[in-house]
PDB file of C-alpha atoms in Angstrom:
ATOM      1  CA  CYS A   1     -54.016  -5.538  -3.974  1.00 77.00           C
ATOM      2  CA  LEU A   2     -54.007  -2.065  -4.022  1.00 82.00           C
ATOM      3  CA  LYS A   3     -57.440  -2.302  -2.098  1.00 89.00           C
ATOM      4  CA  ALA A   4     -56.020  -4.430   0.485  1.00 91.00           C
ATOM      5  CA  VAL A   5     -52.997  -1.869   0.772  1.00 87.00           C
ATOM      6  CA  GLY A   6     -55.472   0.830   1.604  1.00 87.00           C
ATOM      7  CA  GLU A   7     -57.409  -1.386   3.987  1.00 92.00           C
ATOM      8  CA  TRP A   8     -54.242  -2.309   5.943  1.00 91.00           C
ATOM      9  CA  LEU A   9     -52.844   1.630   5.949  1.00 89.00           C
ATOM     10  CA  LEU A  10     -56.221   2.902   7.397  1.00 90.00           C
ATOM     11  CA  GLY A  11     -56.219  -0.020  10.319  1.00 91.00           C
ATOM     12  CA  GLN A  12     -52.600   0.977  11.087  1.00 89.00           C
ATOM     13  CA  TRP A  13     -54.072   4.932  11.272  1.00 87.00           C
ATOM     14  CA  GLN A  14     -57.463   4.162  13.026  1.00 90.00           C
ATOM     15  CA  ALA A  15     -55.439   1.822  15.831  1.00 91.00           C
ATOM     16  CA  GLY A  16     -52.900   4.718  16.369  1.00 89.00           C
ATOM     17  CA  THR A  17     -49.696   2.423  15.267  1.00 89.00           C
ATOM     18  CA  VAL A  18     -46.737   4.004  16.992  1.00 89.00           C
ATOM     19  CA  MET A  19     -43.803   4.381  14.196  1.00 84.00           C
ATOM     20  CA  PRO A  20     -40.561   2.825  15.533  1.00 84.00           C
ATOM     21  CA  SER A  21     -38.490   5.479  14.186  1.00 79.00           C
ATOM     22  CA  THR A  22     -40.063   8.083  15.635  1.00 82.00           C
ATOM     23  CA  GLY A  23     -42.159   6.883  18.740  1.00 86.00           C
ATOM     24  CA  LYS A  24     -44.888   8.913  17.674  1.00 88.00           C
ATOM     25  CA  PRO A  25     -48.193   7.944  16.391  1.00 89.00           C
ATOM     26  CA  MET A  26     -48.361   7.182  11.997  1.00 86.00           C
ATOM     27  CA  ARG A  27     -48.760  10.145  10.073  1.00 84.00           C
ATOM     28  CA  TRP A  28     -49.588   9.992   6.293  1.00 81.00           C
ATOM     29  CA  GLU A  29     -46.335  11.477   5.555  1.00 78.00           C
ATOM     30  CA  ASP A  30     -44.765   9.038   7.089  1.00 78.00           C
ATOM     31  CA  VAL A  31     -46.074   6.213   4.878  1.00 80.00           C
ATOM     32  CA  MET A  32     -44.440   5.645   0.957  1.00 80.00           C
ATOM     33  CA  VAL A  33     -45.980   2.676  -1.331  1.00 79.00           C
ATOM     34  CA  VAL A  34     -43.767   1.701  -3.976  1.00 79.00           C
ATOM     35  CA  VAL A  35     -44.954   0.302  -7.443  1.00 74.00           C
ATOM     36  CA  GLN A  36     -42.727  -0.727 -10.349  1.00 69.00           C
ATOM     37  CA  ARG A  37     -44.139   1.718 -13.101  1.00 68.00           C
ATOM     38  CA  ASN A  38     -45.186   5.530 -13.438  1.00 63.00           C
ATOM     39  CA  ARG A  39     -48.367   4.434 -14.461  1.00 65.00           C
ATOM     40  CA  VAL A  40     -49.296   1.961 -11.381  1.00 73.00           C
ATOM     41  CA  ALA A  41     -48.719   4.971  -9.430  1.00 72.00           C
ATOM     42  CA  GLY A  42     -51.831   6.640 -10.748  1.00 71.00           C
ATOM     43  CA  ILE A  43     -53.876   3.708 -10.150  1.00 77.00           C
ATOM     44  CA  ALA A  44     -52.509   3.311  -6.697  1.00 79.00           C
ATOM     45  CA  ALA A  45     -53.548   7.035  -6.085  1.00 77.00           C
ATOM     46  CA  GLY A  46     -57.173   6.952  -7.175  1.00 77.00           C
ATOM     47  CA  VAL A  47     -57.378   3.838  -5.055  1.00 83.00           C
ATOM     48  CA  LEU A  48     -56.247   5.286  -1.546  1.00 83.00           C
ATOM     49  CA  ARG A  49     -58.027   8.609  -2.335  1.00 82.00           C
ATOM     50  CA  ARG A  50     -60.865   6.812  -2.824  1.00 85.00           C
ATOM     51  CA  MET A  51     -60.545   5.143   0.694  1.00 86.00           C
ATOM     52  CA  GLY A  52     -60.484   8.750   2.077  1.00 86.00           C
ATOM     53  CA  ILE A  53     -56.476   8.489   2.701  1.00 84.00           C
ATOM     54  CA  PRO A  54     -54.603  11.552   1.315  1.00 80.00           C
ATOM     55  CA  VAL A  55     -51.982  10.917  -1.240  1.00 77.00           C
ATOM     56  CA  ALA A  56     -49.398  13.996  -1.477  1.00 70.00           C
ATOM     57  CA  ALA A  57     -49.710  16.060  -4.816  1.00 55.00           C
ATOM     58  CA  GLY A  58     -47.540  14.734  -7.719  1.00 55.00           C
ATOM     59  CA  ALA A  59     -46.627  11.315  -5.533  1.00 50.00           C
ATOM     60  CA  GLY A  60     -45.146   9.456  -8.316  1.00 54.00           C
ATOM     61  CA  VAL A  61     -47.943  10.387 -11.061  1.00 58.00           C
ATOM     62  CA  VAL A  62     -46.919  12.506 -13.886  1.00 68.00           C
ATOM     63  CA  PRO A  63     -48.973  15.775 -13.932  1.00 73.00           C
ATOM     64  CA  GLN A  64     -51.891  15.879 -16.520  1.00 78.00           C
ATOM     65  CA  ALA A  65     -50.117  19.339 -18.054  1.00 84.00           C
ATOM     66  CA  VAL A  66     -46.535  17.435 -18.649  1.00 85.00           C
ATOM     67  CA  GLN A  67     -48.651  14.365 -20.266  1.00 86.00           C
ATOM     68  CA  ASP A  68     -50.216  16.898 -22.776  1.00 91.00           C
ATOM     69  CA  VAL A  69     -46.519  18.328 -23.270  1.00 93.00           C
ATOM     70  CA  ARG A  70     -45.532  15.062 -23.674  1.00 92.00           C
ATOM     71  CA  ALA A  71     -48.270  14.011 -26.361  1.00 94.00           C
ATOM     72  CA  LEU A  72     -47.496  17.170 -27.976  1.00 96.00           C
ATOM     73  CA  LEU A  73     -43.985  16.378 -28.269  1.00 96.00           C
ATOM     74  CA  ARG A  74     -44.953  13.324 -30.277  1.00 95.00           C
ATOM     75  CA  VAL A  75     -47.153  15.194 -32.599  1.00 96.00           C
ATOM     76  CA  VAL A  76     -44.562  17.563 -33.488  1.00 96.00           C
ATOM     77  CA  LEU A  77     -42.555  14.204 -34.046  1.00 95.00           C
ATOM     78  CA  VAL A  78     -45.302  12.830 -36.412  1.00 95.00           C
ATOM     79  CA  PRO A  79     -47.962  14.925 -36.606  1.00 95.00           C
ATOM     80  CA  GLU A  80     -50.161  11.988 -37.956  1.00 95.00           C
ATOM     81  CA  ASP A  81     -50.976  10.305 -34.446  1.00 95.00           C
ATOM     82  CA  HIS A  82     -54.353  11.022 -34.062  1.00 95.00           C
ATOM     83  CA  LEU A  83     -53.904   9.774 -30.435  1.00 94.00           C
ATOM     84  CA  ALA A  84     -51.268  11.863 -29.720  1.00 94.00           C
ATOM     85  CA  LEU A  85     -53.306  14.810 -31.192  1.00 96.00           C
ATOM     86  CA  ALA A  86     -56.156  13.870 -29.456  1.00 95.00           C
ATOM     87  CA  ALA A  87     -54.913  14.458 -26.596  1.00 93.00           C
ATOM     88  CA  VAL A  88     -53.151  17.631 -27.530  1.00 95.00           C
ATOM     89  CA  LEU A  89     -56.438  19.224 -28.567  1.00 95.00           C
ATOM     90  CA  LYS A  90     -58.227  17.919 -25.302  1.00 93.00           C
ATOM     91  CA  GLY A  91     -55.588  19.338 -23.083  1.00 91.00           C
ATOM     92  CA  LEU A  92     -53.843  21.990 -24.458  1.00 93.00           C
ATOM     93  CA  ARG A  93     -56.668  23.475 -26.644  1.00 93.00           C
ATOM     94  CA  GLY A  94     -60.169  22.446 -24.979  1.00 93.00           C
ATOM     95  CA  TRP A  95     -61.847  20.687 -27.129  1.00 93.00           C
ATOM     96  CA  GLY A  96     -64.296  18.290 -25.866  1.00 92.00           C
ATOM     97  CA  ASP A  97     -65.181  14.431 -27.511  1.00 92.00           C
ATOM     98  CA  GLU A  98     -67.902  16.112 -29.716  1.00 94.00           C
ATOM     99  CA  MET A  99     -65.318  18.194 -31.251  1.00 95.00           C
ATOM    100  CA  LEU A 100     -63.145  15.200 -31.988  1.00 95.00           C
ATOM    101  CA  LEU A 101     -65.692  13.348 -33.250  1.00 96.00           C
ATOM    102  CA  ARG A 102     -66.286  16.293 -35.905  1.00 96.00           C
ATOM    103  CA  LEU A 103     -62.821  16.279 -36.834  1.00 96.00           C
ATOM    104  CA  SER A 104     -62.570  12.697 -37.240  1.00 96.00           C
ATOM    105  CA  ALA A 105     -65.667  12.864 -39.829  1.00 96.00           C
ATOM    106  CA  ARG A 106     -64.080  15.693 -41.572  1.00 95.00           C
ATOM    107  CA  ALA A 107     -60.617  13.745 -42.074  1.00 95.00           C
ATOM    108  CA  GLY A 108     -62.513  10.792 -43.230  1.00 94.00           C
ATOM    109  CA  ASP A 109     -59.566   8.173 -43.689  1.00 92.00           C
ATOM    110  CA  GLY A 110     -57.019  11.166 -43.831  1.00 93.00           C
ATOM    111  CA  ALA A 111     -55.043  12.708 -41.577  1.00 94.00           C
ATOM    112  CA  TRP A 112     -56.774  14.410 -38.639  1.00 95.00           C
ATOM    113  CA  VAL A 113     -54.327  17.079 -38.422  1.00 94.00           C
ATOM    114  CA  GLU A 114     -55.146  18.210 -41.964  1.00 94.00           C
ATOM    115  CA  ALA A 115     -58.343  18.639 -41.526  1.00 96.00           C
ATOM    116  CA  LEU A 116     -58.172  20.833 -38.066  1.00 97.00           C
ATOM    117  CA  PRO A 117     -59.730  24.408 -38.266  1.00 96.00           C
ATOM    118  CA  GLU A 118     -57.540  27.173 -39.210  1.00 96.00           C
ATOM    119  CA  GLY A 119     -57.041  28.516 -36.115  1.00 95.00           C
ATOM    120  CA  ASP A 120     -55.914  25.456 -34.358  1.00 96.00           C
ATOM    121  CA  MET A 121     -53.580  24.419 -37.092  1.00 95.00           C
ATOM    122  CA  VAL A 122     -52.010  27.821 -37.126  1.00 96.00           C
ATOM    123  CA  TRP A 123     -51.285  27.406 -33.538  1.00 96.00           C
ATOM    124  CA  LEU A 124     -50.064  23.667 -34.216  1.00 96.00           C
ATOM    125  CA  ARG A 125     -47.601  24.953 -36.920  1.00 95.00           C
ATOM    126  CA  GLY A 126     -45.659  27.419 -34.324  1.00 95.00           C
ATOM    127  CA  TYR A 127     -44.874  24.007 -32.790  1.00 95.00           C
ATOM    128  CA  LEU A 128     -44.280  21.906 -35.676  1.00 94.00           C
ATOM    129  CA  GLY A 129     -41.677  24.581 -37.085  1.00 90.00           C
ATOM    130  CA  LEU A 130     -39.519  23.897 -33.672  1.00 92.00           C
ATOM    131  CA  ALA A 131     -36.961  21.347 -34.374  1.00 87.00           C
ATOM    132  CA  ARG A 132     -35.488  21.282 -31.003  1.00 94.00           C
ATOM    133  CA  PRO A 133     -37.560  19.549 -27.968  1.00 95.00           C
ATOM    134  CA  LEU A 134     -36.364  22.205 -25.475  1.00 94.00           C
ATOM    135  CA  ALA A 135     -38.019  25.258 -27.327  1.00 95.00           C
ATOM    136  CA  VAL A 136     -41.275  23.014 -27.779  1.00 95.00           C
ATOM    137  CA  VAL A 137     -41.598  22.509 -23.959  1.00 94.00           C
ATOM    138  CA  GLU A 138     -40.574  25.854 -23.381  1.00 94.00           C
ATOM    139  CA  ARG A 139     -42.786  27.565 -25.315  1.00 94.00           C
ATOM    140  CA  ALA A 140     -45.684  25.317 -24.226  1.00 93.00           C
ATOM    141  CA  VAL A 141     -44.767  25.804 -20.323  1.00 91.00           C
ATOM    142  CA  GLY A 142     -44.975  29.792 -21.280  1.00 90.00           C
ATOM    143  CA  GLU A 143     -47.964  29.965 -23.545  1.00 91.00           C
ATOM    144  CA  PHE A 144     -50.016  27.997 -21.209  1.00 88.00           C
ATOM    145  CA  GLY A 145     -48.291  29.435 -17.624  1.00 86.00           C
ATOM    146  CA  PHE A 146     -47.997  25.603 -16.306  1.00 84.00           C
ATOM    147  CA  GLU A 147     -45.633  25.693 -12.846  1.00 81.00           C
ATOM    148  CA  MET A 148     -42.036  25.294 -14.303  1.00 82.00           C
ATOM    149  CA  ALA A 149     -40.817  22.818 -11.748  1.00 80.00           C
ATOM    150  CA  MET A 150     -43.583  19.939 -12.439  1.00 79.00           C
ATOM    151  CA  PHE A 151     -41.528  20.458 -16.365  1.00 84.00           C
ATOM    152  CA  GLU A 152     -38.120  19.857 -14.661  1.00 86.00           C
ATOM    153  CA  PRO A 153     -37.348  16.037 -15.179  1.00 86.00           C
ATOM    154  CA  LEU A 154     -39.100  16.290 -19.024  1.00 89.00           C
ATOM    155  CA  LEU A 155     -36.902  19.227 -19.590  1.00 92.00           C
ATOM    156  CA  GLU A 156     -33.665  17.626 -18.525  1.00 91.00           C
ATOM    157  CA  TRP A 157     -34.140  14.864 -21.136  1.00 92.00           C
ATOM    158  CA  CYS A 158     -34.601  17.482 -23.453  1.00 94.00           C
ATOM    159  CA  GLU A 159     -31.513  19.876 -22.677  1.00 94.00           C
ATOM    160  CA  GLN A 160     -29.718  15.742 -22.973  1.00 94.00           C
ATOM    161  CA  SER A 161     -31.221  15.498 -26.301  1.00 93.00           C
ATOM    162  CA  GLU A 162     -30.336  16.747 -29.918  1.00 92.00           C
ATOM    163  CA  THR A 163     -34.210  16.111 -31.585  1.00 95.00           C
ATOM    164  CA  VAL A 164     -37.565  15.761 -30.659  1.00 95.00           C
ATOM    165  CA  ALA A 165     -37.147  12.061 -32.278  1.00 95.00           C
ATOM    166  CA  GLU A 166     -34.400  11.357 -29.187  1.00 95.00           C
ATOM    167  CA  VAL A 167     -36.878  12.595 -26.342  1.00 95.00           C
ATOM    168  CA  VAL A 168     -40.044  10.600 -27.812  1.00 94.00           C
ATOM    169  CA  SER A 169     -38.022   7.508 -28.176  1.00 94.00           C
ATOM    170  CA  ARG A 170     -37.199   8.053 -24.973  1.00 92.00           C
ATOM    171  CA  LEU A 171     -40.563   9.080 -23.362  1.00 90.00           C
ATOM    172  CA  GLU A 172     -41.375   5.299 -24.961  1.00 89.00           C
ATOM    173  CA  ARG A 173     -38.903   3.474 -23.444  1.00 86.00           C
ATOM    174  CA  GLU A 174     -38.751   4.692 -19.911  1.00 83.00           C
ATOM    175  CA  ASP A 175     -40.648   6.285 -17.265  1.00 76.00           C
ATOM    176  CA  LEU A 176     -40.222  10.226 -16.900  1.00 76.00           C
ATOM    177  CA  PRO A 177     -39.243  10.917 -13.357  1.00 71.00           C
ATOM    178  CA  VAL A 178     -41.914  12.871 -10.980  1.00 63.00           C
ATOM    179  CA  ALA A 179     -41.203  15.783  -9.585  1.00 58.00           C
ATOM    180  CA  GLY A 180     -43.601  15.228  -5.995  1.00 54.00           C
ATOM    181  CA  GLY A 181     -44.726  17.140  -3.043  1.00 53.00           C
ATOM    182  CA  GLY A 182     -47.373  18.039  -0.700  1.00 53.00           C
ATOM    183  CA  SER A 183     -48.713  16.111   2.509  1.00 56.00           C
ATOM    184  CA  GLY A 184     -49.991  12.476   2.506  1.00 58.00           C
ATOM    185  CA  VAL A 185     -48.654   9.221   1.178  1.00 58.00           C
ATOM    186  CA  ARG A 186     -46.384   9.183  -1.174  1.00 60.00           C
ATOM    187  CA  ILE A 187     -46.306   6.784  -4.011  1.00 58.00           C
ATOM    188  CA  MET A 188     -43.170   5.773  -6.068  1.00 54.00           C
TER     189      MET A 188
END
């Protein structure tokens, strides 16, 4: 279905279709693709980009840095969550798959968090001691030098919540709004 949308858009572009609202030829910035869930937006963006269609940065796709910090919130709530911890270690600590496999072997049937090398455990303890979700996100944004604007929706949710559990629960129930920008097709 997404490929058919891309083919239709390319056909309109190549034919020089005139936009009724402006009377000018279609620009990619004039196009918006609407999807039901944020996770489909990432797939749509990838399909359109592979077809040579420019897609606006952050066009409905949660940036990887935000996904990594979202996983960090989950680890703060449930340190034994192996999947969230793997996302944090890969995204924020630069671990590769081989390092994760060694951690899994070292942990055996136990919690990965208890088998972390000392330096990574010291780093993680700095976050595990934070009770407020806003403190977790602000610390991560500051530590890694992320652009604050991409975190605005998550920061807003954190400001509205007293506990990390409230934010994690909301992240599991709802799609996080995405702050977007740039030029190209927008996906919402």
